[in-house]
CSV table of C-alpha atoms in Angstrom, one decimal:
chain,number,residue,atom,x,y,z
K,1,UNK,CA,-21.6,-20.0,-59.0
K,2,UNK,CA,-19.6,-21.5,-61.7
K,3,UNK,CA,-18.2,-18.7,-64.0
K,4,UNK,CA,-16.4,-19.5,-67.2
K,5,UNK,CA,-13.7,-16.2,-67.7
K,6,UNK,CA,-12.3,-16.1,-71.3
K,7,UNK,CA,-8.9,-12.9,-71.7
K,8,UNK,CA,-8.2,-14.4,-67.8
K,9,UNK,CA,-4.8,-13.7,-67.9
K,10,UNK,CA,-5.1,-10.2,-69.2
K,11,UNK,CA,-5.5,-6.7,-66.9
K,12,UNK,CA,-9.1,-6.7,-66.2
K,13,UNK,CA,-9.1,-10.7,-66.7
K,14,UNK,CA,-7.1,-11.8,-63.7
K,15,UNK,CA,-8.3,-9.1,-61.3
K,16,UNK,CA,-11.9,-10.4,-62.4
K,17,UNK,CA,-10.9,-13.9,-61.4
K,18,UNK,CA,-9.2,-13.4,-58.2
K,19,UNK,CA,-12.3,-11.5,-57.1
K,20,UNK,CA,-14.7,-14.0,-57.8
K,21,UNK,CA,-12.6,-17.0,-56.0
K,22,UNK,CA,-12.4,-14.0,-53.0
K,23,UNK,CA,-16.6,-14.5,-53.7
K,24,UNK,CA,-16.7,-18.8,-53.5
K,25,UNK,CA,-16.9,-18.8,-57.1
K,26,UNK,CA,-16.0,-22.0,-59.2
K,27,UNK,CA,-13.7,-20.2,-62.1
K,28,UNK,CA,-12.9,-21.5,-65.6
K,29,UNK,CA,-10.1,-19.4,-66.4
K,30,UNK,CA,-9.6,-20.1,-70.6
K,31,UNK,CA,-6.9,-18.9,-72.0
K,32,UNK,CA,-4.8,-19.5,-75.2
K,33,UNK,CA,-2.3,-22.8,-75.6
K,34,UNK,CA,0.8,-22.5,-74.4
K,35,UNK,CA,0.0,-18.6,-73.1
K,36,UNK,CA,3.0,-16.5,-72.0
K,37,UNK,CA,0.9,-14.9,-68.8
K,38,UNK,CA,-0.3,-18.1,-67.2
K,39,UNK,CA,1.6,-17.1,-64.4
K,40,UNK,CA,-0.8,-14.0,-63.8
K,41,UNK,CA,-3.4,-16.8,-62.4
K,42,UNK,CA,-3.2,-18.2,-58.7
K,43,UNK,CA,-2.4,-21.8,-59.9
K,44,UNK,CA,-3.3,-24.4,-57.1
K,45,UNK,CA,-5.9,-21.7,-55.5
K,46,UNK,CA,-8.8,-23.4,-54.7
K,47,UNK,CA,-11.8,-23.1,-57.4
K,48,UNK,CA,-9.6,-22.1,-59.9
K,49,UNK,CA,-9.9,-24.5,-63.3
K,50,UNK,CA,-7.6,-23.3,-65.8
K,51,UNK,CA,-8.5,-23.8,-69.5
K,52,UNK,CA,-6.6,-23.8,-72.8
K,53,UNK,CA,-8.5,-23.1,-75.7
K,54,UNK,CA,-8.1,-20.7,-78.4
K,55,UNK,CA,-11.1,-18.2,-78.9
K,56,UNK,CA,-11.8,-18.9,-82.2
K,57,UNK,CA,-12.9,-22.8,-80.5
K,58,UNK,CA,-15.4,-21.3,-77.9
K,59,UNK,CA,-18.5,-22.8,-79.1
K,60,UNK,CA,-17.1,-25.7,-78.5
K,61,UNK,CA,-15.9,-25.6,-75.1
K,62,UNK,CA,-17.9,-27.8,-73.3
K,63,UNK,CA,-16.0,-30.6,-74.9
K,64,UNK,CA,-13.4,-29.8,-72.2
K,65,UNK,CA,-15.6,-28.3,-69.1
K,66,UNK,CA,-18.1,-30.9,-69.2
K,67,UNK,CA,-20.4,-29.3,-67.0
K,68,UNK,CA,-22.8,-26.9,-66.8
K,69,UNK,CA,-22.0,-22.9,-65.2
K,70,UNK,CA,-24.4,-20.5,-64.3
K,71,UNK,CA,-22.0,-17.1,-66.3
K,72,UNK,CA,-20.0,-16.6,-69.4
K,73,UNK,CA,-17.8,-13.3,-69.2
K,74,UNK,CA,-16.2,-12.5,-72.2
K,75,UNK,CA,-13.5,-10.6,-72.1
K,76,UNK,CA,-10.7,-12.1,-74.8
K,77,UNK,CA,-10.4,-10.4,-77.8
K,78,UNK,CA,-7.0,-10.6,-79.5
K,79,UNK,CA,-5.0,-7.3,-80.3
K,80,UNK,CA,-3.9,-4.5,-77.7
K,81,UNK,CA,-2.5,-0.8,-78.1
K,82,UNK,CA,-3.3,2.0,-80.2
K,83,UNK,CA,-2.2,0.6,-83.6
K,84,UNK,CA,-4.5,-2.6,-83.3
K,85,UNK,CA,-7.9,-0.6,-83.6
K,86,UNK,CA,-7.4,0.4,-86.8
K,87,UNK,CA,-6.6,-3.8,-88.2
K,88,UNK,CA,-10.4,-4.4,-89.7
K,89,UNK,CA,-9.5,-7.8,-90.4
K,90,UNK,CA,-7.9,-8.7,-86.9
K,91,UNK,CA,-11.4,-6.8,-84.9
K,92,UNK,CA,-13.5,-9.1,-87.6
K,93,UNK,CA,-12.3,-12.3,-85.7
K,94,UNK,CA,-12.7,-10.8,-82.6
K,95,UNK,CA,-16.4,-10.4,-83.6
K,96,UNK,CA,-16.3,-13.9,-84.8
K,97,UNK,CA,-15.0,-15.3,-81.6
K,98,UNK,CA,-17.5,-13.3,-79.0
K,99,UNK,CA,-20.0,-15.4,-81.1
K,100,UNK,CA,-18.8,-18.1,-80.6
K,101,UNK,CA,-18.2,-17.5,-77.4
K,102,UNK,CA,-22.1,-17.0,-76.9
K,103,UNK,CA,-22.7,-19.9,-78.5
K,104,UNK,CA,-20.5,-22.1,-76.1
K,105,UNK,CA,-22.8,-20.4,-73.2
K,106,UNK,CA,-26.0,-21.2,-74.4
K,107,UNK,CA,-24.7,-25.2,-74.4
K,108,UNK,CA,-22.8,-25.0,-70.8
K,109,UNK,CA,-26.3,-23.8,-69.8
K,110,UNK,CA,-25.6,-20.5,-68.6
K,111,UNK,CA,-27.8,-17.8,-67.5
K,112,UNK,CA,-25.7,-14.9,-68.0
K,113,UNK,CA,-23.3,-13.7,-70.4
K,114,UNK,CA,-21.3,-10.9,-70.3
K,115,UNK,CA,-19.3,-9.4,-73.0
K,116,UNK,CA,-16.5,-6.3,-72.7
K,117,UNK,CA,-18.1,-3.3,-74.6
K,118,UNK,CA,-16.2,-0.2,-74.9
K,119,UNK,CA,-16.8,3.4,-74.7
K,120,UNK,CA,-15.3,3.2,-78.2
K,121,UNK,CA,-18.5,2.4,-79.1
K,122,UNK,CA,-20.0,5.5,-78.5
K,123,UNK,CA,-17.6,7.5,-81.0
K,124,UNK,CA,-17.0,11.8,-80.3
K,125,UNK,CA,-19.6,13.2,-77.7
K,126,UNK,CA,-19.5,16.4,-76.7
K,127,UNK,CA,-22.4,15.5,-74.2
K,128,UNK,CA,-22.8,12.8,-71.6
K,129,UNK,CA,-22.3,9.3,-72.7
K,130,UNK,CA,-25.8,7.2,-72.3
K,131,UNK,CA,-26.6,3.4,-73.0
K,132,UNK,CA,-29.8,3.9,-74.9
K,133,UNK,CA,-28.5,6.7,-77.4
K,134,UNK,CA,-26.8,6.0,-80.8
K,135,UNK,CA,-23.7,5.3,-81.4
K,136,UNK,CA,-21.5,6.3,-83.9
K,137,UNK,CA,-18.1,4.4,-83.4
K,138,UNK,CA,-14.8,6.0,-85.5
K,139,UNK,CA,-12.3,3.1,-85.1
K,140,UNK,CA,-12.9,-0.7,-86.3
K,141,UNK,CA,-12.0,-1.5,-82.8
K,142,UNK,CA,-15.1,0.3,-81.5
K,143,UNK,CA,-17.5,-0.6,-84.4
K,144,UNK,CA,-16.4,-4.4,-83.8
K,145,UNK,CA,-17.4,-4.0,-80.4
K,146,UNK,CA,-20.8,-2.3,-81.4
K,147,UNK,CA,-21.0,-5.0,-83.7
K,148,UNK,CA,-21.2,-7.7,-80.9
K,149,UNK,CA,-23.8,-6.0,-79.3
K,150,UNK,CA,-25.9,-5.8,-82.3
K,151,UNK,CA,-25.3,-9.4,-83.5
K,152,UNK,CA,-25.6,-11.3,-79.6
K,153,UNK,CA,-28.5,-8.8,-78.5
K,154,UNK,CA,-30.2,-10.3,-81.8
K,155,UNK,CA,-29.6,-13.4,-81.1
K,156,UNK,CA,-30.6,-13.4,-77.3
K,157,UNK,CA,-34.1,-12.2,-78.4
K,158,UNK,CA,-33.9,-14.8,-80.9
K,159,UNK,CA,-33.3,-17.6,-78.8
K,160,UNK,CA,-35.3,-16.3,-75.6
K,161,UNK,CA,-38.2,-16.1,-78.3
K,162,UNK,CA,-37.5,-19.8,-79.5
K,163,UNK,CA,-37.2,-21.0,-75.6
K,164,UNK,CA,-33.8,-22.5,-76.9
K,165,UNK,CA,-32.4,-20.9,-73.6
K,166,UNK,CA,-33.0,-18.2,-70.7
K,167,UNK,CA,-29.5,-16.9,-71.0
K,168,UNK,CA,-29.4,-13.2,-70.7
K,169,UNK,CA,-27.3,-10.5,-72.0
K,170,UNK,CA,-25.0,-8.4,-70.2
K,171,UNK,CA,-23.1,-5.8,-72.2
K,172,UNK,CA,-20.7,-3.4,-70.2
K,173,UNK,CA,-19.2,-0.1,-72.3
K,174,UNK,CA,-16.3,-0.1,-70.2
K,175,UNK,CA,-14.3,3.2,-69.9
K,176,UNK,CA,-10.6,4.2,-69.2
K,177,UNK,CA,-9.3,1.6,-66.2
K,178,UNK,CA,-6.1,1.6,-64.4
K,179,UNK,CA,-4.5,0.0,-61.4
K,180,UNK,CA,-1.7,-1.9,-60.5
K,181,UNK,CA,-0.2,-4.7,-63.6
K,182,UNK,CA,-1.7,-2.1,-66.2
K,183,UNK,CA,-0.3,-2.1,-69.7
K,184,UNK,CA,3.0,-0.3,-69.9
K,185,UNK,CA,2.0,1.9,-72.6
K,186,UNK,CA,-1.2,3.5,-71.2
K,187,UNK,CA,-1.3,6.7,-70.3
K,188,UNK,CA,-1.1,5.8,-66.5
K,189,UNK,CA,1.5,3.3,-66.4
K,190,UNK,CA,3.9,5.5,-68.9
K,191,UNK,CA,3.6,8.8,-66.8
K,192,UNK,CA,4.1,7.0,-63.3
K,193,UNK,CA,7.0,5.1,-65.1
K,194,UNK,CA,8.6,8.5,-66.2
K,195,UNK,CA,7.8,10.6,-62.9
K,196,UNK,CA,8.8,7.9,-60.4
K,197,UNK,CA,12.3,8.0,-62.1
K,198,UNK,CA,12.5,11.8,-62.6
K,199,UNK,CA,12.2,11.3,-66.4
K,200,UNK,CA,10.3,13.3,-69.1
K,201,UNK,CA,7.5,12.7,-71.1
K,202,UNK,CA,5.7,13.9,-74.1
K,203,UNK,CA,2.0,13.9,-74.4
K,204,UNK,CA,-1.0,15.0,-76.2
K,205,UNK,CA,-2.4,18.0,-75.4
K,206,UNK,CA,-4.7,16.3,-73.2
K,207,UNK,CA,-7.6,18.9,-73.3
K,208,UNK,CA,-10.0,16.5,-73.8
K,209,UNK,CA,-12.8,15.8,-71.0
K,210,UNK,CA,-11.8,12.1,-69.4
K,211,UNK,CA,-12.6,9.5,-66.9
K,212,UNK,CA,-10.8,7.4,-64.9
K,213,UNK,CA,-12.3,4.1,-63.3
K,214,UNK,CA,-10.0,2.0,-60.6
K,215,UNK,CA,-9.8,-1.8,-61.2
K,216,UNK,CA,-11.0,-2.6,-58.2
K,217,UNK,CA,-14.4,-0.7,-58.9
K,218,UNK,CA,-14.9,-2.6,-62.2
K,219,UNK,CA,-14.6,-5.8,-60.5
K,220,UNK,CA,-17.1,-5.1,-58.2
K,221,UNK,CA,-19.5,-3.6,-60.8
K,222,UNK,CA,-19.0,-7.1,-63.1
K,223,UNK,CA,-19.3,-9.0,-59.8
K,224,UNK,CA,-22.7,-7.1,-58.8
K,225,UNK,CA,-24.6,-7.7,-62.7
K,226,UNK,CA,-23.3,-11.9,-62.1
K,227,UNK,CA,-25.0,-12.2,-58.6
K,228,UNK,CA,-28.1,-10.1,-59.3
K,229,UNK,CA,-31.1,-11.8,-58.3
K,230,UNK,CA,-33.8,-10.2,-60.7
K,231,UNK,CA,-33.7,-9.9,-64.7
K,232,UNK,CA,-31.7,-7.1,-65.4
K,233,UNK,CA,-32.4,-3.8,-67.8
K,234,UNK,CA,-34.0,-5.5,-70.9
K,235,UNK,CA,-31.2,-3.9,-73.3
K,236,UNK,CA,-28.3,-5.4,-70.6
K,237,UNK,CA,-26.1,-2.1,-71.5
K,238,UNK,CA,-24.5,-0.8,-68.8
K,239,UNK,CA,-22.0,1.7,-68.5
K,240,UNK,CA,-18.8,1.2,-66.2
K,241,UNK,CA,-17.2,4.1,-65.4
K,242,UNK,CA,-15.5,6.2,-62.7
K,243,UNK,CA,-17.8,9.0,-60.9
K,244,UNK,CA,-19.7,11.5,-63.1
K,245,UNK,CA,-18.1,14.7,-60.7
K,246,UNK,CA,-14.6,13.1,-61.3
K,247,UNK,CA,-14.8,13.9,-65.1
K,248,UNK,CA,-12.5,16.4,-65.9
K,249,UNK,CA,-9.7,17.5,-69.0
K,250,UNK,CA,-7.2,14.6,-69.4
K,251,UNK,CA,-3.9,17.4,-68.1
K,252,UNK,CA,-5.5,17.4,-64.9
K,253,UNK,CA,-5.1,13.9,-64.2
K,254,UNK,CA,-1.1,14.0,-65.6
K,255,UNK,CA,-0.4,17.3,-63.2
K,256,UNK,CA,-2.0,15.3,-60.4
K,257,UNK,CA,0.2,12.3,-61.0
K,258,UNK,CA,3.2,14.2,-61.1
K,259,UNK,CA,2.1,15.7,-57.9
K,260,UNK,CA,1.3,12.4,-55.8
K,261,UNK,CA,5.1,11.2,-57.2
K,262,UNK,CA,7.1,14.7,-55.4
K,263,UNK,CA,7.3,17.1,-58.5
K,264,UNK,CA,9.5,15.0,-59.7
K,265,UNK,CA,10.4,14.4,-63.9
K,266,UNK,CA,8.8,16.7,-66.2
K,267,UNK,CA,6.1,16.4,-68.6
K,268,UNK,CA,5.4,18.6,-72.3
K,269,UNK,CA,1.9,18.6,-73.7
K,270,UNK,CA,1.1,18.8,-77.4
K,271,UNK,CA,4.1,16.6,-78.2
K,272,UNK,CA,2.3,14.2,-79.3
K,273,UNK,CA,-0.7,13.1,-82.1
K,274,UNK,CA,-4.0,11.4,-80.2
K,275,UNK,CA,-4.7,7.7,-80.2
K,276,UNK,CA,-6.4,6.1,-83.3
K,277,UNK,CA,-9.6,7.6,-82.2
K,278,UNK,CA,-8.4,11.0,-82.3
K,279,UNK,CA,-9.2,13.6,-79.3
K,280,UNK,CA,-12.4,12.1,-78.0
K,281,UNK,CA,-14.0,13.1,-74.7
K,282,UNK,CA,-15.1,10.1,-72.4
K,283,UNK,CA,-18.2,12.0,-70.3
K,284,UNK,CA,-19.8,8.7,-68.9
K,285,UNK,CA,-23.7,8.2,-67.3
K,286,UNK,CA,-23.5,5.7,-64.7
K,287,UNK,CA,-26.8,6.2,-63.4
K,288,UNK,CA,-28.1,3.2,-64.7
K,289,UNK,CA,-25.7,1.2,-62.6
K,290,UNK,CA,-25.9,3.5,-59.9
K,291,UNK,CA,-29.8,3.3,-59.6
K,292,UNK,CA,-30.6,0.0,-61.0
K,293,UNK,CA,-27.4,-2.4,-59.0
K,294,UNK,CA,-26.6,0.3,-56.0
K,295,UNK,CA,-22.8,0.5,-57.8
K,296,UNK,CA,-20.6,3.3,-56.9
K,297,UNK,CA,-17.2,3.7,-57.6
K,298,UNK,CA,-15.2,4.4,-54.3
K,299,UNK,CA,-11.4,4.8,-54.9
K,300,UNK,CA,-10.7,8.5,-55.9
K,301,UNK,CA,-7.7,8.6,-58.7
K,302,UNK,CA,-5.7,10.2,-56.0
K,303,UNK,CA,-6.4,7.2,-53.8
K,304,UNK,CA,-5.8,5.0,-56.8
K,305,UNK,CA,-2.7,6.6,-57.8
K,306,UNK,CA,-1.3,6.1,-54.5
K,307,UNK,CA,-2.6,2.7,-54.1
K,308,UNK,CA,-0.2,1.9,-56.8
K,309,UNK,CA,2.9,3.9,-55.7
K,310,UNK,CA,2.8,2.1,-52.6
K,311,UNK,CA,2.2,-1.5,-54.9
K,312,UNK,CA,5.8,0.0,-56.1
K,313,UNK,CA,7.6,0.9,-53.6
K,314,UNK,CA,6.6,-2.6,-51.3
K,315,UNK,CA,7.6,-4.3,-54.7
K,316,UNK,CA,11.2,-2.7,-55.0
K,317,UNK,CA,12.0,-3.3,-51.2
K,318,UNK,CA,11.6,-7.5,-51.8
């Protein structure tokens, strides 16, 4: 397959592409002129084409691939932290750009196209989060992401209506990821930076419900909705999350971090105000991926957590 990647250098980006040259793919990784992180791509690794084009130029990118690809996955979207959800005017472009993103697809000729959703999108649940219910999104991050799905799944039945193209539409809500080159200031990376150096830190009370996916899993999950042979769930939401029975309050996870790092630094909860989205609870249904792609999430956040400690420790002894 030849899969165009747009936010490649990014967390989930680069993990995405080094898993699908692991699968034979053909990758066009895009990423913005003159980009700070290009080094976070294997340069020189075989099947790796590296683009530079800003987002807001995606429908016109097949001025500089010049062939056709079977997937678009869409995964740029400019802004990051807490404080950037609440710009209206910076999640506006983003919208902007993940249509014309869709647009470049539909010339390159692809058959898929998958965009990054949130669970942002669903806004406060007190019950499991579905794909087919409403959603009621508090920040302008999440109602630009709701947004996209709204505007793209319109124009998908639109165009597959017209026969102007067969492309389908893949849209994953993807929940609370970590592993190893996280951002610094997530929840994750901060207490593992604090604990592993017998620091403190304040947090949140952290009584909300929450659910942790590994990156490893989400690239497998993005990995299984490219290569499936059939049409997929006529909607094309799907929810990306760690397992249902690992869903527990937010202070769990923390106490088992500082457990997996000796007892070591301390930690005070209700320090600190919630992100921009207030004190939501993240109670994912993956049962559509589950029954629909046979996707299971497999590292445990202990496993996880370790995984990464020992990424540390092999990195400090270089």
């Amino acid at each position: 397959m030849k899969v165009v990647v747009t936010g490649s250098t990014s967390f989930l980006g680069a993990a995405l592409v080094k898993r699908l040259l692991e699968e034979g793919c053909t990758v066009f990784a895009v990423i913005r002129p003159g980009s700070a992180h290009r080094g976070r791509l294997p340069e020189g690794e075989n099947g790796l084409r590296i683009i530079e084009r800003d987002l807001q130029e995606l429908n016109r990118i097949e001025e500089v691939l010049g062939e056709y690809c079977d997937a678009f996955v869409h995964l740029g979207w400019g802004g990051s932290g807490s404080k950037c959800r609440t710009q209206e005017e910076l999640q506006k472009q983003n919208v902007d750009a993940a249509v014309k993103a869709w647009e470049g697809a539909k010339k390159l000729g692809c058959k898929r196209f998958l965009f990054s959703g949130s669970q942002a999108e669903y806004g406060l649940c007190r019950e499991k989060m579905r794909e087919a219910q409403e959603c009621r999104p508090l920040s302008a991050y999440g109602q630009a992401k709701a947004e996209v799905y709204q505007k793209l799944s319109k124009l998908c039945q639109e165009w597959q209506k017209e026969k102007t193209t067969e492309m389908e539409y893949i849209h994953v809500r993807i929940f609370s990821v970590y592993g190893p080159g996280d951002h610094p200031w997530t929840l994750v990376a901060s207490c593992l930076d604090a604990f592993s150096h017998g620091g403190h830190i304040d947090l949140s009370p952290c009584t909300q419900l929450w659910n942790f996916l590994y990156l490893d899993d989400l690239t497998e999950g993005i990995v299984k909705l490219l290569f499936y042979p059939g049409r997929l769930n006529q909607d094309g939401l799907y929810n990306l999350a760690g397992p249902e029975t690992a869903t527990r309050p937010l202070k769990e996870y923390v106490e088992c971090m500082h457990r997996i790092c000796g007892g070591k630094g301390s930690f005070a909860f209700g320090k600190r105000e919630p992100n921009a989205e207030g004190l939501i609870n993240l109670i994912p249904d993956i049962s559509r991926m589950e029954t629909e792609l046979n996707w299971h999430p497999e590292v445990s956040f202990e496993e996880g957590i370790t995984r990464i400690m020992s990424g540390r420790a092999g990195n400090e002894e270089k």
